[in-house]
mmCIF file with all atom_site columns, C-alpha atoms in Angstrom:
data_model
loop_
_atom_site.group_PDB
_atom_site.id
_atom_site.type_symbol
_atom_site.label_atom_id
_atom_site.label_alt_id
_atom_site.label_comp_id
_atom_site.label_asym_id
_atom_site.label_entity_id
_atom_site.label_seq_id
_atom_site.pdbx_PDB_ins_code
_atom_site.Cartn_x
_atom_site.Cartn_y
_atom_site.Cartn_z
_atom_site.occupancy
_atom_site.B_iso_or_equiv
_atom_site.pdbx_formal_charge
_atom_site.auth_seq_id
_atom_site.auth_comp_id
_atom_site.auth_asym_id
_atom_site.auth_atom_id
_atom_site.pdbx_PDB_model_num
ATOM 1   C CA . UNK Y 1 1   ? 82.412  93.822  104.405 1.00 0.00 ? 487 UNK Y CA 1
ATOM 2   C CA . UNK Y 1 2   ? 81.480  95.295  107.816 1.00 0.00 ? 488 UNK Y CA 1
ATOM 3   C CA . UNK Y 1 3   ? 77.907  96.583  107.887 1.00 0.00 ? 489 UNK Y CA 1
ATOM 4   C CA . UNK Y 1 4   ? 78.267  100.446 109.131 1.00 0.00 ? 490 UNK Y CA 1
ATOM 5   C CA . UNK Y 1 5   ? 76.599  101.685 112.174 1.00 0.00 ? 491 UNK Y CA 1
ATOM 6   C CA . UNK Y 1 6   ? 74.928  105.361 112.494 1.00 0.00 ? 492 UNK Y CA 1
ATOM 7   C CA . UNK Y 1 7   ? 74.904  106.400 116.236 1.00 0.00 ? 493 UNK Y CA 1
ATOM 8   C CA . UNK Y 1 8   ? 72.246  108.526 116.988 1.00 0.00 ? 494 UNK Y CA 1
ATOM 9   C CA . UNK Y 1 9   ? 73.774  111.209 118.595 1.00 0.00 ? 495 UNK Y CA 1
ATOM 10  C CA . UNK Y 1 10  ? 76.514  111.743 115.768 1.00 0.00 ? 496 UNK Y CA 1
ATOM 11  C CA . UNK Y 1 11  ? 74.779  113.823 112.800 1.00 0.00 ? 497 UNK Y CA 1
ATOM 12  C CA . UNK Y 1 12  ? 73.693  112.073 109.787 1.00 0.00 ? 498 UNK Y CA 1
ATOM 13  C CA . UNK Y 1 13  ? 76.292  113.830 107.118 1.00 0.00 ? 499 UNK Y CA 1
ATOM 14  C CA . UNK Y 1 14  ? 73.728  113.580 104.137 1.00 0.00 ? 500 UNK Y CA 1
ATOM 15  C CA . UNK Y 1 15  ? 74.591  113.874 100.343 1.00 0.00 ? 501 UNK Y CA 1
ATOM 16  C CA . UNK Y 1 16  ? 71.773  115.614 98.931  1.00 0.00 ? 502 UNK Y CA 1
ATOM 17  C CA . UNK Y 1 17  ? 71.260  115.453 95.175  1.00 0.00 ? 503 UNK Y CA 1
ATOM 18  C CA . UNK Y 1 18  ? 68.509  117.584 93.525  1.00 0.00 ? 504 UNK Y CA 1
ATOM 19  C CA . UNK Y 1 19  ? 68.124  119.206 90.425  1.00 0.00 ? 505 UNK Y CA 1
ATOM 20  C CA . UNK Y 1 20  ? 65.443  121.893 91.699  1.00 0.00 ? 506 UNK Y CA 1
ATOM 21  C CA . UNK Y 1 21  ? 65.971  124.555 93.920  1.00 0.00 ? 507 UNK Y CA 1
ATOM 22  C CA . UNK Y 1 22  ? 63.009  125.682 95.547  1.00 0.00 ? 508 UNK Y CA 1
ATOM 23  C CA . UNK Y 1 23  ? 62.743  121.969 96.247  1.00 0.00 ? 509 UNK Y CA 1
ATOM 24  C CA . UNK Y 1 24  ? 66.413  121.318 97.722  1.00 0.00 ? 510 UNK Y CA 1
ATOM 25  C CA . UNK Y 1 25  ? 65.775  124.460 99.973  1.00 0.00 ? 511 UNK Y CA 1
ATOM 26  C CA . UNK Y 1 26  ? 63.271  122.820 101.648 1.00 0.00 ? 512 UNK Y CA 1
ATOM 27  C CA . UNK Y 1 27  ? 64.517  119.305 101.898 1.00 0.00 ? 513 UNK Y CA 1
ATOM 28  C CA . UNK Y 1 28  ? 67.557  121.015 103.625 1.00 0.00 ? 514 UNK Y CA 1
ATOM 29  C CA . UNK Y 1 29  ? 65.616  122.923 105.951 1.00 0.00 ? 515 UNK Y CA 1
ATOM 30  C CA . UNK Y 1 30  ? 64.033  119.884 106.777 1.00 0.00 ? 516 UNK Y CA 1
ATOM 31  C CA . UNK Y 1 31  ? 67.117  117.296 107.029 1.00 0.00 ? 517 UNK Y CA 1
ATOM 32  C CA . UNK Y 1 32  ? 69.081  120.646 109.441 1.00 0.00 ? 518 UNK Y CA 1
ATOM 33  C CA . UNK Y 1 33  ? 65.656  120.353 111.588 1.00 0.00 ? 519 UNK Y CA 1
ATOM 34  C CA . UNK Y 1 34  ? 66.283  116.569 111.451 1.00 0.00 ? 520 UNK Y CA 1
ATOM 35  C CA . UNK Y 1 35  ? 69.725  117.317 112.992 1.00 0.00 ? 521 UNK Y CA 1
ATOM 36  C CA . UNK Y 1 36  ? 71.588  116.691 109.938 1.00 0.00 ? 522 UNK Y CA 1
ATOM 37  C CA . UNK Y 1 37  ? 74.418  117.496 108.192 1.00 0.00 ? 523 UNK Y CA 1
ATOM 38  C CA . UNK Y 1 38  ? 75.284  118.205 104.500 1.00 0.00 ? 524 UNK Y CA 1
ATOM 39  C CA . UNK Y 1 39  ? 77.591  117.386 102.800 1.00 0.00 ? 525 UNK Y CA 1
ATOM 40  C CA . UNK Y 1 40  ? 77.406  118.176 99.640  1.00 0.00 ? 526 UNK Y CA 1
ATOM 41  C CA . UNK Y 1 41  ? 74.155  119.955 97.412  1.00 0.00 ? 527 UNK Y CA 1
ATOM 42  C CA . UNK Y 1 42  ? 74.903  117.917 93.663  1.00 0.00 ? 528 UNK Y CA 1
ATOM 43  C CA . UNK Y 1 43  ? 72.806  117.425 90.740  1.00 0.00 ? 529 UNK Y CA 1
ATOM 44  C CA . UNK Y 1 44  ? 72.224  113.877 89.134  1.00 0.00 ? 530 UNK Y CA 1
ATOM 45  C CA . UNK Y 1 45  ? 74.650  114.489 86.822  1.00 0.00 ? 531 UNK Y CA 1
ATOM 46  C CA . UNK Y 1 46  ? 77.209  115.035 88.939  1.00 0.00 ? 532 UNK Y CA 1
ATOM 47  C CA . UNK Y 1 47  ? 79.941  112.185 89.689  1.00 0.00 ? 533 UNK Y CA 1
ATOM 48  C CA . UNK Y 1 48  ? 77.863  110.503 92.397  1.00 0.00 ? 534 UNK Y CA 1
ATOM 49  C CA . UNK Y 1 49  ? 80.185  107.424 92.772  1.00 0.00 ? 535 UNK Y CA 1
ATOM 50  C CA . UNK Y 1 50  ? 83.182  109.734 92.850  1.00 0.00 ? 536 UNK Y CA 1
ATOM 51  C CA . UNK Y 1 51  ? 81.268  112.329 95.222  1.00 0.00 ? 537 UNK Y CA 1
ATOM 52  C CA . UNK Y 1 52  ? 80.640  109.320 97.464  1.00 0.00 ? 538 UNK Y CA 1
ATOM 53  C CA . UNK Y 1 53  ? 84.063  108.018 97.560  1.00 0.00 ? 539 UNK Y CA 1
ATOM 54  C CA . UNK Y 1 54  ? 85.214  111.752 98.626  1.00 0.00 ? 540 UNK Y CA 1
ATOM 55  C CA . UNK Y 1 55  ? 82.861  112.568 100.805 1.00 0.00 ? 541 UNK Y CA 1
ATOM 56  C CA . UNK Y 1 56  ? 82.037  109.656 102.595 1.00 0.00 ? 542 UNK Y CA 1
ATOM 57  C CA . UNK Y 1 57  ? 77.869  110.538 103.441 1.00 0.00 ? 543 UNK Y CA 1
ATOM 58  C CA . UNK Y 1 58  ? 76.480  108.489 105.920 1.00 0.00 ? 544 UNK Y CA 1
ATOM 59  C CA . UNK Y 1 59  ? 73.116  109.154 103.900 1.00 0.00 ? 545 UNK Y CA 1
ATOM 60  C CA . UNK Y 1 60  ? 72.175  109.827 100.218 1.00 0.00 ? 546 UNK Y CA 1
ATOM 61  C CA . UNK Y 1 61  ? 69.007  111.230 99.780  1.00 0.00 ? 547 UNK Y CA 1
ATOM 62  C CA . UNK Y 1 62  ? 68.064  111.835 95.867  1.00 0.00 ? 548 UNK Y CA 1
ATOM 63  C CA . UNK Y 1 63  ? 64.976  114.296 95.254  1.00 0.00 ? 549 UNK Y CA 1
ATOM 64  C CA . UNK Y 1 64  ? 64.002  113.534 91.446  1.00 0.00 ? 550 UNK Y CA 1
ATOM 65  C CA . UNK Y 1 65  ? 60.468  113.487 89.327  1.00 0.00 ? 551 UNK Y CA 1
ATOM 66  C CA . UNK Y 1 66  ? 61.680  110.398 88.325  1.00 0.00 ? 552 UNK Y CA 1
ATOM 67  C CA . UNK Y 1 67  ? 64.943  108.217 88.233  1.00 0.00 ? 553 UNK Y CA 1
ATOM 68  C CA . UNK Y 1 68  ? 66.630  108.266 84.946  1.00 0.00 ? 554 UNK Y CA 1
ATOM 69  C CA . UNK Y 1 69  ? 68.877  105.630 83.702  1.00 0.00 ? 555 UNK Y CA 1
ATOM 70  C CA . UNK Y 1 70  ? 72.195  107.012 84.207  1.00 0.00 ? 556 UNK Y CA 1
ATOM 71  C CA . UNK Y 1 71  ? 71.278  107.848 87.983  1.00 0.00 ? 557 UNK Y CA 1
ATOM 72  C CA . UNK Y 1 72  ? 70.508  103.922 88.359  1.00 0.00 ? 558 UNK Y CA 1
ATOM 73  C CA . UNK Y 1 73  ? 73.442  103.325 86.850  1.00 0.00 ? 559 UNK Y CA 1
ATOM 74  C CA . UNK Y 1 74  ? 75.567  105.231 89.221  1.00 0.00 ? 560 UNK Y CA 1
ATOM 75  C CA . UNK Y 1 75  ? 73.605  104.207 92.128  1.00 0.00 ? 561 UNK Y CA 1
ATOM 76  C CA . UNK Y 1 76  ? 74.774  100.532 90.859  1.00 0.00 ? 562 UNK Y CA 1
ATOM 77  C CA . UNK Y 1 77  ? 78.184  101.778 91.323  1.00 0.00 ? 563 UNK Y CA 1
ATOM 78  C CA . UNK Y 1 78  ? 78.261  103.038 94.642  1.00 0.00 ? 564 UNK Y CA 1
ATOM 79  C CA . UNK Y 1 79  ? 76.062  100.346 95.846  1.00 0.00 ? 565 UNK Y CA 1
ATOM 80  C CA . UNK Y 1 80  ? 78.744  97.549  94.523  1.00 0.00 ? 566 UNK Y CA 1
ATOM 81  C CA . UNK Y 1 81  ? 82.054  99.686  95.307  1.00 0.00 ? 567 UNK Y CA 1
ATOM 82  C CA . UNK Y 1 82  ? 80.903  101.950 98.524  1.00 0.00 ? 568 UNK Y CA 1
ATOM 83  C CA . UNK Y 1 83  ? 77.446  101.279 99.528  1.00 0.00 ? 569 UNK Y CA 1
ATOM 84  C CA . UNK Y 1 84  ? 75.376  103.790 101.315 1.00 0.00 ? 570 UNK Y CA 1
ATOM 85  C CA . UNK Y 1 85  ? 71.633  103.872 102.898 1.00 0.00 ? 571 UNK Y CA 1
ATOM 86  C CA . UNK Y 1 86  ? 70.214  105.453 99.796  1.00 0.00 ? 572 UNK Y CA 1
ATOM 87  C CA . UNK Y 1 87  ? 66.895  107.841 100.002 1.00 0.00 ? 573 UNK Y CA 1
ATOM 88  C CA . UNK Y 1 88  ? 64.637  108.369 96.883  1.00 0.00 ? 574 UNK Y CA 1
ATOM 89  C CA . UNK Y 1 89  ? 61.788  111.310 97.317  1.00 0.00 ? 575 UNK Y CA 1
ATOM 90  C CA . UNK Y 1 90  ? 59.443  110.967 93.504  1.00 0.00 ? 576 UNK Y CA 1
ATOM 91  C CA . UNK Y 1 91  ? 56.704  111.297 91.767  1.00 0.00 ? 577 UNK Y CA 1
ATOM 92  C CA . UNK Y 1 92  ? 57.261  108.372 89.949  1.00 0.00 ? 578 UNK Y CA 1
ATOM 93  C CA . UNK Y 1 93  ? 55.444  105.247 91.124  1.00 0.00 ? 579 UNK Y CA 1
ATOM 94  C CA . UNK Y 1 94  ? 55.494  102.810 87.794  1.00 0.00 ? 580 UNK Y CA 1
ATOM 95  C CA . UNK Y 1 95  ? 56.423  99.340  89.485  1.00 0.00 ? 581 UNK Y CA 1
ATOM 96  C CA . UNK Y 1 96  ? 59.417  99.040  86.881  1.00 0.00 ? 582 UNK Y CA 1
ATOM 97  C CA . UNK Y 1 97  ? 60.839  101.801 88.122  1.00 0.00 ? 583 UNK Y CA 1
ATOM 98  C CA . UNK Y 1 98  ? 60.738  101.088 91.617  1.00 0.00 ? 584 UNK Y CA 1
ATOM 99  C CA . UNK Y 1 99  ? 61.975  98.079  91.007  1.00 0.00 ? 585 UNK Y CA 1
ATOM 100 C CA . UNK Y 1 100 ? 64.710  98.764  89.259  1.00 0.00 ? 586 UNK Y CA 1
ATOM 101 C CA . UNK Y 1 101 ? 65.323  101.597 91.750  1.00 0.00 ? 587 UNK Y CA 1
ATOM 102 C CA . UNK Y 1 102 ? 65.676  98.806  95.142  1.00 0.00 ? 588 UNK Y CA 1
ATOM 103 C CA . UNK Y 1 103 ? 67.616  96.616  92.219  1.00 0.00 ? 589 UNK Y CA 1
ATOM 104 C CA . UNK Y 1 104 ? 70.280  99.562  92.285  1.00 0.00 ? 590 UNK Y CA 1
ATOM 105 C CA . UNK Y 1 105 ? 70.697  100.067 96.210  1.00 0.00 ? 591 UNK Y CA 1
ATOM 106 C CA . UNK Y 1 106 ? 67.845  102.414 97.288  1.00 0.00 ? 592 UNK Y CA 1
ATOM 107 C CA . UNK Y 1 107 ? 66.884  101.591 100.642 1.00 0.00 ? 593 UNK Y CA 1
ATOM 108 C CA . UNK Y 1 108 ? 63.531  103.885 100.461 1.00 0.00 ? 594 UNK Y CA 1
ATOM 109 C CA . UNK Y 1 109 ? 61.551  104.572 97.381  1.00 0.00 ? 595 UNK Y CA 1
ATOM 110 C CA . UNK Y 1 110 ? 59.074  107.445 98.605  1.00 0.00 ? 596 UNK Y CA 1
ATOM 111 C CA . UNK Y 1 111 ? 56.153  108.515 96.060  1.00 0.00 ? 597 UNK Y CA 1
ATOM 112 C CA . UNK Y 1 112 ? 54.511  111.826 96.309  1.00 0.00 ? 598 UNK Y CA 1
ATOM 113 C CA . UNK Y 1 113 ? 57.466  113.967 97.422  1.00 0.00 ? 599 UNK Y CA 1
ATOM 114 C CA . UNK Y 1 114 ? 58.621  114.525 101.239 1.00 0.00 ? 600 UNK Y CA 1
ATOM 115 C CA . UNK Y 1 115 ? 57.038  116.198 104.433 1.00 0.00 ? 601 UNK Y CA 1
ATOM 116 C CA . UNK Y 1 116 ? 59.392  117.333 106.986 1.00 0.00 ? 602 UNK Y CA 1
ATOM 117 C CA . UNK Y 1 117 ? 57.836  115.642 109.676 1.00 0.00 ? 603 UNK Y CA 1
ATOM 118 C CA . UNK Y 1 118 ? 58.555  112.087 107.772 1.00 0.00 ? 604 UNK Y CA 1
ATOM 119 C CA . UNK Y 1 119 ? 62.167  112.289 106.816 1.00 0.00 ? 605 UNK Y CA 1
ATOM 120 C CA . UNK Y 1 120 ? 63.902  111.526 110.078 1.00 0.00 ? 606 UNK Y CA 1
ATOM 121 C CA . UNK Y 1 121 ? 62.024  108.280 110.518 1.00 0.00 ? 607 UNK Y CA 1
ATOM 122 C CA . UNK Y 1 122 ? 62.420  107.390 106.926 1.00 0.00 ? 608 UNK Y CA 1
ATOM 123 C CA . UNK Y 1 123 ? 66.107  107.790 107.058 1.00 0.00 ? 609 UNK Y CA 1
ATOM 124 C CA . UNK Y 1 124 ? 66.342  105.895 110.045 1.00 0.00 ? 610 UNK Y CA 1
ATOM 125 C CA . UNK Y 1 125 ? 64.298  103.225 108.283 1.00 0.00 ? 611 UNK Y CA 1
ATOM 126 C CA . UNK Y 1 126 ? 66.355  103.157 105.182 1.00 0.00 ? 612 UNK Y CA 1
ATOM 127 C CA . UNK Y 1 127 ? 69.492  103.104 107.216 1.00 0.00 ? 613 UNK Y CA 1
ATOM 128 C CA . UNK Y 1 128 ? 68.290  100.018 109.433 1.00 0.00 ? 614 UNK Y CA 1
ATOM 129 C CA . UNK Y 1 129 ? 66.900  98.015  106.185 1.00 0.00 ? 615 UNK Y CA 1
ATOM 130 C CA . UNK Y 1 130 ? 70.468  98.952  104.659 1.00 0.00 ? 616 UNK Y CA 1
ATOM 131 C CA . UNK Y 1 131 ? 72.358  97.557  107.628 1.00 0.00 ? 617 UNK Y CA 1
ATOM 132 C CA . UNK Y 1 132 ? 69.823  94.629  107.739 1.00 0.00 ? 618 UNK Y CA 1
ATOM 133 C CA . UNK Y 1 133 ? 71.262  93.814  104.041 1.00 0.00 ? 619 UNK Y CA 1
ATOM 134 C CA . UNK Y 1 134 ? 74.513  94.587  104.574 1.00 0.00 ? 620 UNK Y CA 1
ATOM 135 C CA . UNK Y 1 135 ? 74.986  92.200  107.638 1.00 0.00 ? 621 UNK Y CA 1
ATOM 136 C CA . UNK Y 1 136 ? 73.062  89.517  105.080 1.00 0.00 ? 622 UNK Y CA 1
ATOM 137 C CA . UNK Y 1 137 ? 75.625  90.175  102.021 1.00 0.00 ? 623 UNK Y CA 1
ATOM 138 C CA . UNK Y 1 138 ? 78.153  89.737  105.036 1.00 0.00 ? 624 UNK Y CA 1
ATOM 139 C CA . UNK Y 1 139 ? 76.662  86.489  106.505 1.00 0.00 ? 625 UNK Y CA 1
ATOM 140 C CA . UNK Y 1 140 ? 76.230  85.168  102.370 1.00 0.00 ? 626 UNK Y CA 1
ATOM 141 C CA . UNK Y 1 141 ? 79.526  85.736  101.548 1.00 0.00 ? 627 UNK Y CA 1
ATOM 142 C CA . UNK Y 1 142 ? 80.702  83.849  104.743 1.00 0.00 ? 628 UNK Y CA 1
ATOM 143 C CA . UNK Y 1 143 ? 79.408  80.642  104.001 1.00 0.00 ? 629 UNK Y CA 1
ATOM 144 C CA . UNK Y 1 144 ? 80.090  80.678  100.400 1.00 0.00 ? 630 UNK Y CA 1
ATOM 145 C CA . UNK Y 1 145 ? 83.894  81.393  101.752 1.00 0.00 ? 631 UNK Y CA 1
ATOM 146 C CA . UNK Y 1 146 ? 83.507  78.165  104.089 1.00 0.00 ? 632 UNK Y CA 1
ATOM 147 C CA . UNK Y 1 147 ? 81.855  76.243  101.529 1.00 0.00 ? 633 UNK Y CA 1
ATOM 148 C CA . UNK Y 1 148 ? 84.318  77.328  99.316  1.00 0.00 ? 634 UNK Y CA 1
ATOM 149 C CA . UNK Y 1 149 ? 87.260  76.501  101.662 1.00 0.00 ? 635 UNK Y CA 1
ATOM 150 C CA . UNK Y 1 150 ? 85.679  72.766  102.316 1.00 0.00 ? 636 UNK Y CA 1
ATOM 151 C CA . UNK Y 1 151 ? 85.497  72.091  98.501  1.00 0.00 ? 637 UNK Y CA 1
ATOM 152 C CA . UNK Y 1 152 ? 89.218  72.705  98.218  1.00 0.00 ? 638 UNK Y CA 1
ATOM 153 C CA . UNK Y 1 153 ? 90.439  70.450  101.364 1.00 0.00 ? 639 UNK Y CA 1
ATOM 154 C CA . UNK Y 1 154 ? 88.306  67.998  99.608  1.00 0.00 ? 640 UNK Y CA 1
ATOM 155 C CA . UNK Y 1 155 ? 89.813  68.102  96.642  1.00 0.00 ? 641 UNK Y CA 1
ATOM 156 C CA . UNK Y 1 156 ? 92.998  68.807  97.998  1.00 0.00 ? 642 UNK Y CA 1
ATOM 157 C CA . UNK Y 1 157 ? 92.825  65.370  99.867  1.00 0.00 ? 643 UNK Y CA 1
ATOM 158 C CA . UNK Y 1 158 ? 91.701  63.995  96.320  1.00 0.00 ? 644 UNK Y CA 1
ATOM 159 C CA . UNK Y 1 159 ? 95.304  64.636  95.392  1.00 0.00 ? 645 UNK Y CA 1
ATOM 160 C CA . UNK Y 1 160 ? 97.052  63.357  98.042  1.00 0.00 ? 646 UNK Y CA 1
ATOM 161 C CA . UNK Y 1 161 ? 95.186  60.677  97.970  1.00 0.00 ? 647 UNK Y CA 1
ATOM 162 C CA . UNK Y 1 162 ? 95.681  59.473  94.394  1.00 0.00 ? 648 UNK Y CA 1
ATOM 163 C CA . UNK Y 1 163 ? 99.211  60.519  94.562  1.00 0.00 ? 649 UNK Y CA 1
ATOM 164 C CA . UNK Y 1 164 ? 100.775 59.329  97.065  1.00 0.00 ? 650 UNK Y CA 1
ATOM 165 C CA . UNK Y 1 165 ? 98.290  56.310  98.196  1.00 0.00 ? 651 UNK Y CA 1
ATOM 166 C CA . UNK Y 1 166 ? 97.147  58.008  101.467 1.00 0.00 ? 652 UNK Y CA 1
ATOM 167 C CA . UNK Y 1 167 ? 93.868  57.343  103.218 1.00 0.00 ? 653 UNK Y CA 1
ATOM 168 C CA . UNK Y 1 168 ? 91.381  60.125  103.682 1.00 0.00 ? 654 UNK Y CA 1
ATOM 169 C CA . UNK Y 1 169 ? 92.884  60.518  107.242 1.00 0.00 ? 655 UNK Y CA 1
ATOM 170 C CA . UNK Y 1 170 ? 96.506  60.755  106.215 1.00 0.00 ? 656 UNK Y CA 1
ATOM 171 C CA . UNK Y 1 171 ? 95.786  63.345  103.302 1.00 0.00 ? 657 UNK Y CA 1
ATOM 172 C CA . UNK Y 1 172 ? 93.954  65.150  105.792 1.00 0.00 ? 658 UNK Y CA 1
ATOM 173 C CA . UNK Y 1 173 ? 96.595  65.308  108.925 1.00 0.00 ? 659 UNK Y CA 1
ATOM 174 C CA . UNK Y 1 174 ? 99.326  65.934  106.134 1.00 0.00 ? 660 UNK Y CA 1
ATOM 175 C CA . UNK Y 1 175 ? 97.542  68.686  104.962 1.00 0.00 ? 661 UNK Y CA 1
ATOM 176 C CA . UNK Y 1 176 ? 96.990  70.190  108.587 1.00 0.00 ? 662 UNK Y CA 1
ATOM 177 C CA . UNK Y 1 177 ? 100.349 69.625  109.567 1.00 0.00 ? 663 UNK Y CA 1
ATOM 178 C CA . UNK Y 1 178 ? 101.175 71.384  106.075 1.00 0.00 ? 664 UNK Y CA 1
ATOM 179 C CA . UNK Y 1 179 ? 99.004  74.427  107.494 1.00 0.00 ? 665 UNK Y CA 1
ATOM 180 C CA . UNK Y 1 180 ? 100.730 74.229  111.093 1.00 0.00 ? 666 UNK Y CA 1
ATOM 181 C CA . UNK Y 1 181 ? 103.916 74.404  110.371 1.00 0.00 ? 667 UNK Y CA 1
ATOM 182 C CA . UNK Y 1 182 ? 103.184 77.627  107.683 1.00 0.00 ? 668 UNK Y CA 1
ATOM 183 C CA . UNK Y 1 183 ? 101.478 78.927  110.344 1.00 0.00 ? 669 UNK Y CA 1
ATOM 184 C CA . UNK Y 1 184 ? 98.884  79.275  107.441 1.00 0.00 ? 670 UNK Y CA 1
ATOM 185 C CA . UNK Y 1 185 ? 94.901  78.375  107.251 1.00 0.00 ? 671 UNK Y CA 1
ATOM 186 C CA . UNK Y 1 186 ? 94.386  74.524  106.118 1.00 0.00 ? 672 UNK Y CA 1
ATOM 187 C CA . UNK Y 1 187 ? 91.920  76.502  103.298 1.00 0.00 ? 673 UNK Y CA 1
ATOM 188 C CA . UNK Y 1 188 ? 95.020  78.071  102.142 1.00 0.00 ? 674 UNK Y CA 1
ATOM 189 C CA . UNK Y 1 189 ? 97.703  75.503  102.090 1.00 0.00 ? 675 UNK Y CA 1
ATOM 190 C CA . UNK Y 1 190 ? 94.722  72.684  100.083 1.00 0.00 ? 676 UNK Y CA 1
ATOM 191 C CA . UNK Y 1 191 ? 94.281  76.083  97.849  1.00 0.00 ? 677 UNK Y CA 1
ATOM 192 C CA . UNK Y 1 192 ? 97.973  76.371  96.830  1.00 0.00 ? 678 UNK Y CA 1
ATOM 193 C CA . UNK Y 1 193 ? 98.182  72.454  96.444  1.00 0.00 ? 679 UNK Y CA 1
ATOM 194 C CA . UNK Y 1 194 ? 95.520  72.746  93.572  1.00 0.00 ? 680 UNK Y CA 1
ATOM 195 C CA . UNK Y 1 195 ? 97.058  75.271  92.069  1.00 0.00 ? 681 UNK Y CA 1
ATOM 196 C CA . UNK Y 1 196 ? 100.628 73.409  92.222  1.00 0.00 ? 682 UNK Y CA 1
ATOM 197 C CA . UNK Y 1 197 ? 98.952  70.333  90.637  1.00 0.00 ? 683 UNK Y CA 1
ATOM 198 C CA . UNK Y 1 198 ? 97.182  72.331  88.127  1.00 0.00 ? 684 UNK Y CA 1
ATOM 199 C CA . UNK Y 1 199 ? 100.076 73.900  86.807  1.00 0.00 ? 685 UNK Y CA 1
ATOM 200 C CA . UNK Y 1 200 ? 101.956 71.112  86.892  1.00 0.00 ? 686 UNK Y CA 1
ATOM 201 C CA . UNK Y 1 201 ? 99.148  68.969  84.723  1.00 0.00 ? 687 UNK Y CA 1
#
């Protein structure tokens, strides 16, 4: 998954979601100041996941007295399907909650409501600890792909091996030259081996 990159001089297309007026009339005045962009005004109980998937915000920014369980919930979603910098403006600062908030994808959990004059450089410091996690989740799934991949030429040279007598060497090179002449990764061609074998046991 490639960790997405906000250029500064593109507005920030933000998905706003607050249930109060007079509140979300300020916090957009303040993210247009910002040089933002809305997308969408939504209340919590709107279709967030869906909303995100349509919309495609650079930004979320949720403005709530305090996060309920279906927003978490939804937050979960987006954050495992289509994951977004999230924003959380409350009033709400039980350590459960914030944890469970950070647990669900929020990037930044900010108690005692916004000021204008913070929200750019909270944005920008939600959206650089969300890339920063991103471009971990990217690097963690790597090497559990190689270490995955190295298990199965092992045990793909396991079979060889105790099937057709073959030193470690030969199992190997006849799985490589398996792989070069598919034109195929050596990962790929020990994969489909195991799989033969196992449906063949």
């Amino acid at each position: 998954m490639k960790s997405p990159v906000y250029p500064s001089e593109s507005p920030l297309r933000v998905l706003l979601v607050d249930e109060t007026f007079e509140r979300a009339a300020l916090l957009k005045q303040a993210l247009l100041d910002a040089g933002c962009k809305i997308a969408a005004h939504v209340s919590a109980s709107a279709d967030l996941p869906g909303l995100v998937a349509e919309l495609k915000p650079d930004l979320i920014i949720l403005d709530t007295e305090s996060p309920d369980r279906d927003t978490l919930e939804n937050l979960c979603v987006i954050r495992r399907d289509q994951p977004r910098p999230i924003v959380m403006f409350t009033h709400d600062d039980d350590s459960d909650k914030i944890r469970a908030a950070i647990r669900a994808g929020v990037s930044a959990y900010v108690v005692d409501g916004m000021k204008s004059e913070r929200l750019r450089p909270i944005m920008d410091a939600a959206i650089a600890r969300f890339n920063e996690f991103q471009a971990m989740r990217v690097d963690l799934e790597k090497a559990e792909n190689q270490l995955s991949a190295r298990k199965d030429v092992e045990r793909a040279k396991g079979i060889l091996m105790k099937q057709r007598g073959w030193s470690e060497d030969e199992a190997y090179q006849a799985l490589r030259k398996a792989a070069m002449d598919k034109g195929s990764r050596l990962a790929d061609v020990a994969r489909q081996l195991i799989e033969i074998t196992d449906l063949l046991g």
